[in-house]
Amino acid sequence: MTTDNAEVDVAGGEWEREPDPSDSLRTFGAVVQALREHAGLSRVDFGVRVCFSKHTVESVELGRRMPDEMFVERAEEALGNTGALRKAARHLTRGEPGIAAWFRRWARLERVAVSLCTYECRLVPGLLQSEGYARAAFDNSIPPLSDDQMEAQVAARLQRQQLIRERPNTSFSFVMDEHIVQRQLGGVDVTRRQLDHMLVFASLRNVSIQIMPTICQCHAGMDGPLALLETPDGKHLAYSEGQESGRLIADPKEAAVLHRRYATLRSQALTPLDSVGLLERIRGAL
């Protein structure tokens, strides 16, 4: 997470940009912009009316700043006094701490999904990480995280895991490459605890864990990690993540290709029973 340099506002001193704008901030800003443009006002003209700088107006409209009460009241009066901005401002929230901005929409979809599937070739999937493993993963972040950032990210990751136990009727499927569980990220003790953590999850009826062996002639996951889910109304979505970015895939044809790819991965990986046996052997050798 990064925080831009604070800007000085002519009306009220320093306002810091939101480190991770939330959807509600972006929506509120879009409404302000639409009303301003409907009134035929430029950002400069509108800024004069509300006694805030053009830069502050722009930052609010782009969802980069949390508007204070004074901004909301003056904007309301300048744009027709309909009450719309006052009501919308009550629902404003800052970004979810510890969750990357590009991942938030997918994280919200996870909470209502009827099935979740994850393939990973980099590290243990977040929903299966022990606290020690999560800390070791975040400890390798570049640039380094502050203590507050570290705690926020670990807390957010552990909170996400509650999904698995809170939603026993949701099926969770995980496929990961063998080298992930062989790698001793954080040291031997962290690895032991991580394997124990995964074995506990693997014992749950709504969880399937499969390992893709290192020695294999066919591998359908050569294009990288992916996540899939099914919504309560039967829609199939996908999510692809890279460095400092993530993409929600809602196009039915594109999502269908990734769902077929995941099905092939499951057929190529060890069965859930054989995967548990492999995890137990790795754990026993430590």
XYZ file of C-alpha atoms in Angstrom:
286
model
C 0.000 0.000 0.000
C 1.224 3.473 -0.829
C 0.120 6.917 0.221
C 0.548 9.926 -2.044
C 1.950 13.168 -0.721
C -0.638 15.351 1.002
C -1.881 18.398 -0.869
C -2.702 21.739 0.748
C -6.282 22.912 0.335
C -6.996 26.657 0.313
C -10.051 26.241 2.524
C -9.037 23.783 5.161
C -5.352 22.945 5.457
C -3.909 19.541 4.548
C -6.009 16.639 3.308
C -4.291 13.347 2.628
C -5.288 11.303 -0.363
C -7.011 8.013 0.378
C -4.357 5.283 0.109
C -6.929 2.865 -1.376
C -10.111 4.555 -2.662
C -13.293 2.592 -1.959
C -16.127 2.028 -4.415
C -18.376 4.298 -2.345
C -15.890 7.169 -2.645
C -15.662 6.702 -6.393
C -19.461 6.556 -6.712
C -19.961 9.676 -4.600
C -17.352 11.493 -6.668
C -19.038 10.463 -9.911
C -22.359 11.837 -8.630
C -20.731 15.154 -7.684
C -19.148 15.376 -11.122
C -22.407 14.560 -12.923
C -24.341 17.182 -10.943
C -21.613 19.771 -11.458
C -21.528 19.187 -15.209
C -25.339 19.235 -15.374
C -25.210 22.655 -13.697
C -22.776 23.824 -16.377
C -19.943 24.484 -13.903
C -16.263 23.877 -14.458
C -14.201 22.533 -11.577
C -12.752 26.003 -11.082
C -16.214 27.632 -10.976
C -17.572 24.965 -8.661
C -14.493 25.279 -6.428
C -15.163 29.000 -6.037
C -18.769 28.316 -5.013
C -17.842 25.721 -2.383
C -14.641 27.529 -1.272
C -12.382 24.599 -2.104
C -9.581 24.442 -4.647
C -9.951 22.964 -8.116
C -7.526 20.216 -7.059
C -9.704 19.239 -4.097
C -12.804 19.146 -6.287
C -10.960 16.912 -8.746
C -9.726 14.602 -5.984
C -13.237 14.191 -4.548
C -14.725 13.542 -7.983
C -12.107 10.883 -8.701
C -12.681 9.210 -5.331
C -9.206 10.044 -4.084
C -10.364 12.043 -1.045
C -12.912 11.557 1.686
C -15.044 14.778 1.561
C -15.550 16.461 4.913
C -18.941 17.673 6.153
C -18.277 21.235 4.995
C -17.591 20.097 1.433
C -20.777 18.004 1.357
C -22.948 20.852 2.676
C -21.532 23.472 0.319
C -21.727 21.104 -2.661
C -25.336 20.286 -1.789
C -26.278 23.952 -1.731
C -24.399 24.713 -4.944
C -25.950 21.811 -6.875
C -29.657 22.202 -6.238
C -30.060 21.299 -2.566
C -31.858 18.034 -3.421
C -30.488 16.151 -0.426
C -28.896 13.517 -2.668
C -25.318 14.315 -1.642
C -26.156 14.441 2.067
C -27.796 11.020 1.866
C -24.969 9.539 -0.212
C -22.339 10.905 2.174
C -23.796 8.815 5.018
C -22.725 5.647 3.211
C -19.165 6.701 2.418
C -16.469 4.295 3.580
C -12.742 4.286 3.190
C -10.958 1.426 1.484
C -10.829 -1.917 3.255
C -7.523 -1.953 5.183
C -5.137 -4.703 4.246
C -6.862 -5.605 0.972
C -5.419 -4.376 -2.303
C -7.699 -1.983 -4.179
C -7.805 -4.214 -7.261
C -8.849 -7.248 -5.169
C -11.727 -5.721 -3.188
C -14.491 -6.436 -5.673
C -13.455 -10.093 -5.914
C -13.204 -10.322 -2.116
C -16.812 -9.136 -1.849
C -17.932 -11.707 -4.428
C -16.195 -14.436 -2.416
C -18.531 -13.727 0.493
C -21.644 -14.721 -1.466
C -20.265 -17.340 -3.888
C -21.696 -20.860 -3.922
C -18.358 -22.277 -5.090
C -14.777 -21.006 -5.158
C -11.864 -22.513 -7.075
C -8.241 -21.398 -6.863
C -5.101 -22.434 -8.730
C -1.754 -21.152 -7.448
C 1.804 -21.574 -8.712
C 3.470 -18.906 -6.527
C 2.538 -19.433 -2.882
C -0.107 -21.077 -0.700
C -3.517 -19.529 -1.534
C -4.488 -16.774 0.905
C -7.554 -18.660 2.136
C -5.277 -21.486 3.320
C -2.400 -19.506 4.842
C -1.488 -19.817 8.505
C -0.709 -16.610 10.368
C 3.009 -17.372 10.393
C 3.060 -18.106 6.668
C 1.105 -14.928 5.899
C 3.577 -12.890 7.947
C 6.497 -14.521 6.139
C 4.902 -13.747 2.770
C 4.262 -10.100 3.653
C 7.730 -9.855 5.193
C 9.091 -10.415 1.678
C 7.188 -7.430 0.257
C 9.212 -4.899 -1.716
C 9.152 -2.082 -0.758
C 8.999 -3.256 2.867
C 5.727 -2.820 4.753
C 5.444 -0.725 7.894
C 4.352 -2.463 11.105
C 0.838 -1.045 10.726
C 0.610 -2.188 7.112
C 1.857 -5.648 8.075
C -0.744 -6.029 10.828
C -3.542 -4.769 8.582
C -2.652 -7.180 5.791
C -2.281 -10.197 8.094
C -5.570 -9.386 9.855
C -7.392 -9.008 6.521
C -6.041 -12.313 5.241
C -7.023 -14.220 8.383
C -10.462 -12.584 8.319
C -11.012 -13.821 4.764
C -10.397 -17.369 5.950
C -13.509 -17.231 8.105
C -15.433 -17.791 4.859
C -14.518 -21.451 4.808
C -16.024 -22.212 8.204
C -18.841 -19.665 8.030
C -20.090 -21.024 4.686
C -20.194 -24.832 5.062
C -22.497 -25.134 2.031
C -19.993 -23.380 -0.233
C -17.484 -25.667 -1.919
C -13.837 -24.597 -1.917
C -11.414 -26.217 -4.344
C -7.673 -25.536 -4.358
C -4.999 -26.747 -6.762
C -1.382 -25.730 -6.186
C 1.992 -26.718 -7.522
C 4.066 -29.076 -5.384
C 7.045 -26.727 -5.166
C 4.882 -24.330 -3.127
C 4.541 -26.780 -0.230
C 8.167 -27.903 -0.568
C 9.470 -24.334 -0.272
C 10.257 -23.514 3.373
C 9.032 -19.915 3.347
C 9.665 -18.408 6.768
C 11.711 -21.403 7.954
C 11.063 -24.987 8.992
C 8.795 -24.180 11.941
C 6.563 -21.909 9.838
C 6.412 -24.602 7.150
C 5.393 -27.282 9.651
C 2.603 -25.109 11.005
C 1.490 -24.206 7.484
C 1.232 -27.867 6.495
C -0.693 -28.643 9.682
C -2.992 -25.720 8.893
C -3.698 -27.039 5.402
C -4.312 -30.573 6.635
C -6.968 -29.274 9.036
C -8.728 -27.503 6.172
C -8.401 -30.583 3.957
C -10.399 -32.565 6.525
C -13.452 -30.322 6.060
C -16.257 -31.634 3.841
C -16.500 -28.411 1.823
C -12.758 -28.195 1.057
C -10.741 -30.015 -1.600
C -6.965 -29.584 -1.820
C -5.024 -31.046 -4.735
C -1.316 -30.902 -5.469
C 0.079 -30.704 -8.996
C 3.220 -32.854 -8.873
C 6.520 -31.312 -9.894
C 7.234 -34.207 -12.219
C 4.423 -34.120 -14.777
C 4.230 -34.172 -18.546
C 1.027 -32.138 -18.860
C 0.084 -28.925 -17.048
C -2.940 -26.779 -17.950
C -1.883 -23.939 -15.672
C 1.096 -22.661 -17.618
C -0.525 -19.236 -18.040
C -0.400 -18.568 -14.312
C -2.660 -18.458 -11.254
C -6.406 -18.033 -11.512
C -9.492 -17.921 -9.332
C -13.044 -18.870 -10.247
C -16.418 -18.600 -8.585
C -20.095 -19.228 -9.151
C -22.616 -16.659 -7.930
C -25.964 -17.563 -6.326
C -27.737 -16.767 -9.613
C -25.521 -19.170 -11.554
C -23.039 -16.767 -13.141
C -19.473 -17.991 -13.600
C -16.768 -15.387 -13.031
C -12.979 -15.482 -13.017
C -10.148 -13.425 -11.595
C -6.579 -13.115 -12.823
C -3.884 -11.375 -10.778
C -0.438 -10.119 -11.638
C 2.045 -7.837 -9.941
C 0.285 -4.705 -8.637
C -2.844 -5.514 -10.632
C -5.848 -7.791 -10.866
C -8.654 -8.308 -13.382
C -12.198 -9.499 -12.814
C -13.360 -11.497 -15.835
C -17.124 -11.392 -16.337
C -17.326 -12.095 -20.068
C -19.099 -15.499 -20.261
C -16.939 -16.870 -23.080
C -13.646 -15.821 -21.499
C -14.698 -17.097 -18.071
C -15.835 -20.395 -19.593
C -12.361 -20.979 -21.048
C -10.786 -20.510 -17.620
C -13.325 -22.798 -15.976
C -12.469 -25.528 -18.532
C -8.779 -24.909 -17.893
C -9.297 -25.386 -14.153
C -11.245 -28.590 -14.732
C -8.298 -29.919 -16.735
C -5.914 -28.911 -13.942
C -7.965 -30.900 -11.419
C -7.819 -33.968 -13.642
C -4.025 -33.648 -13.951
C -3.319 -33.067 -10.251
C -3.122 -35.709 -7.550
C -6.480 -36.721 -6.096
C -7.477 -35.032 -2.828
C -6.654 -38.241 -0.922
C -3.242 -38.638 -2.567
C -2.568 -34.930 -2.052
C -3.211 -35.249 1.691
C -0.821 -38.204 1.741
C 1.862 -36.117 0.031
C 1.372 -33.241 2.476
C 1.688 -35.642 5.397
C 4.920 -37.112 3.988
C 6.403 -33.637 3.463
C 5.379 -32.699 6.988
C 6.900 -35.858 8.422
C 10.238 -35.249 6.676
C 10.707 -31.823 8.296
